[in-house]
Amino acid sequence: AQTVTQSQPEMSVQEAETVTLSCTYDTSESDYYLFWYKQPPSRQMILVIRQEAYKQQNATENRFSVNFQKAAKSFSLKISDSQLGDAAMYFCAYRWMNRDDKIIFGKGTRLHILP
Amino acid sequence: DVKVTQSSRYLVKRTGEKVFLECVQDMDHENMFWYRQDPGLGLRLIYFSYDVKMKEKGDIPEGYSVSREKKERFSLILESASTNQTSMYLCASSLGAGMNTEAFFGQGTRLTVV
């Protein structure tokens, strides 16, 4: 069965610094998607970034980038130039590409931004 | 923009009551999901549906049932609410298999069972 593990329940970073959130996953499939979602306090869950497993190039969205290591089954999120608005719960998620199936989430990492 | 709307933001129910949580999406998505979110446990899937009248159990289906009579609407039913079902419930929707897309979430329903 597929699993997603986030080993850091909480992290803190100084404003304007860079922080990396870790995620590992376990699957026997070769075609899948990986996602990072952000859930600000009392607000809706939104997508931060998405990676297709067949793409070797790491996805980037403005200040957010990933380090996707398929062989190691690792998918970390790097946030550059951290801003106060980045404070949130971050969830790593996995979804099989070729079948209607569930999306599996990690337990989340709460990120604090220190002014 | 995709919109996923949950019928209530906050709900307080009594033990033993039958509770309905409604979710509607406006983007013709095939897949719809109900998750439960608890501190330290992340998001756990209760049920998901990949088509009208189709449903599959997730990781924690006990005490819950679902209904999908129309493509845009996915209801979660607590047959007899219990205090251990006090939680945040999140509905999500997405396009079907093979489509390069993420899940879009509703704003959540915080349910308290007293």
Tab-separated table of C-alpha atoms in Angstrom, chain B residues 21-102:
chain	number	residue	atom	x	y	z
B	21	LEU	CA	-22.655	16.939	5.381
B	22	GLU	CA	-23.180	18.214	1.865
B	23	CYS	CA	-20.583	19.066	-0.759
B	24	VAL	CA	-21.132	20.567	-4.198
B	25	GLN	CA	-18.573	21.206	-6.950
B	26	ASP	CA	-19.129	23.262	-10.072
B	27	MET	CA	-16.444	21.973	-12.447
B	28	ASP	CA	-17.920	18.708	-13.693
B	29	HIS	CA	-15.287	16.687	-11.847
B	30	GLU	CA	-15.572	12.914	-11.905
B	31	ASN	CA	-13.922	12.252	-8.552
B	32	MET	CA	-15.103	13.452	-5.179
B	33	PHE	CA	-13.626	12.728	-1.745
B	34	TRP	CA	-14.445	13.042	1.927
B	35	TYR	CA	-11.524	13.372	4.336
B	36	ARG	CA	-11.379	13.757	8.066
B	37	GLN	CA	-8.634	15.975	9.520
B	38	ASP	CA	-7.448	15.569	13.098
B	39	PRO	CA	-4.342	17.099	14.746
B	40	GLY	CA	-1.340	14.830	14.414
B	41	LEU	CA	-3.167	12.437	12.105
B	42	GLY	CA	-3.277	14.492	8.920
B	43	LEU	CA	-6.013	13.822	6.383
B	44	ARG	CA	-7.606	10.406	6.441
B	45	LEU	CA	-9.879	9.310	3.619
B	46	ILE	CA	-13.387	8.251	4.608
B	47	TYR	CA	-14.922	7.558	1.195
B	48	PHE	CA	-14.412	8.570	-2.378
B	49	SER	CA	-16.528	8.411	-5.510
B	50	TYR	CA	-15.315	8.226	-9.100
B	51	ASP	CA	-18.729	8.439	-10.757
B	52	VAL	CA	-22.398	8.954	-10.005
B	53	LYS	CA	-23.714	6.226	-7.690
B	54	MET	CA	-20.204	4.754	-7.395
B	55	LYS	CA	-18.315	4.791	-4.116
B	56	GLU	CA	-15.295	3.187	-2.551
B	57	LYS	CA	-14.308	2.924	1.070
B	58	GLY	CA	-11.294	4.809	2.241
B	59	ASP	CA	-9.197	4.146	5.320
B	60	ILE	CA	-11.801	4.953	7.996
B	61	PRO	CA	-15.320	4.266	6.655
B	62	GLU	CA	-16.771	2.865	9.873
B	63	GLY	CA	-19.708	4.911	11.152
B	64	TYR	CA	-20.082	6.791	7.860
B	65	SER	CA	-21.916	6.354	4.595
B	66	VAL	CA	-22.046	8.446	1.432
B	67	SER	CA	-24.398	9.272	-1.380
B	68	ARG	CA	-23.725	10.528	-4.894
B	69	GLU	CA	-26.930	10.797	-6.853
B	70	LYS	CA	-25.727	13.668	-9.051
B	71	LYS	CA	-22.264	14.294	-10.424
B	72	GLU	CA	-21.854	17.626	-8.667
B	73	ARG	CA	-22.984	16.566	-5.196
B	74	PHE	CA	-21.388	14.200	-2.687
B	75	SER	CA	-22.960	13.753	0.727
B	76	LEU	CA	-21.398	12.306	3.862
B	77	ILE	CA	-23.801	10.749	6.356
B	78	LEU	CA	-23.129	9.980	9.982
B	79	GLU	CA	-25.821	7.427	10.745
B	80	SER	CA	-25.659	7.894	14.512
B	81	ALA	CA	-23.228	10.596	15.534
B	82	SER	CA	-20.802	9.849	18.332
B	83	THR	CA	-18.386	12.081	20.229
B	84	ASN	CA	-15.383	10.440	18.560
B	85	GLN	CA	-16.641	11.803	15.247
B	86	THR	CA	-15.978	15.353	16.421
B	87	SER	CA	-13.534	16.558	13.783
B	88	MET	CA	-12.875	18.738	10.742
B	89	TYR	CA	-14.365	17.253	7.580
B	90	LEU	CA	-12.956	18.214	4.192
B	91	CYS	CA	-14.567	17.581	0.830
B	92	ALA	CA	-12.513	17.603	-2.367
B	93	SER	CA	-13.006	16.997	-6.072
B	94	SER	CA	-10.786	16.294	-9.061
B	95	LEU	CA	-10.841	15.244	-12.685
B	96	GLY	CA	-10.658	11.523	-13.451
B	97	ALA	CA	-7.790	9.115	-13.985
B	98	GLY	CA	-4.966	10.101	-16.278
B	99	MET	CA	-5.798	13.781	-16.063
B	100	ASN	CA	-3.027	16.007	-14.859
B	101	THR	CA	-4.816	17.656	-12.021
B	102	GLU	CA	-4.855	18.102	-8.317
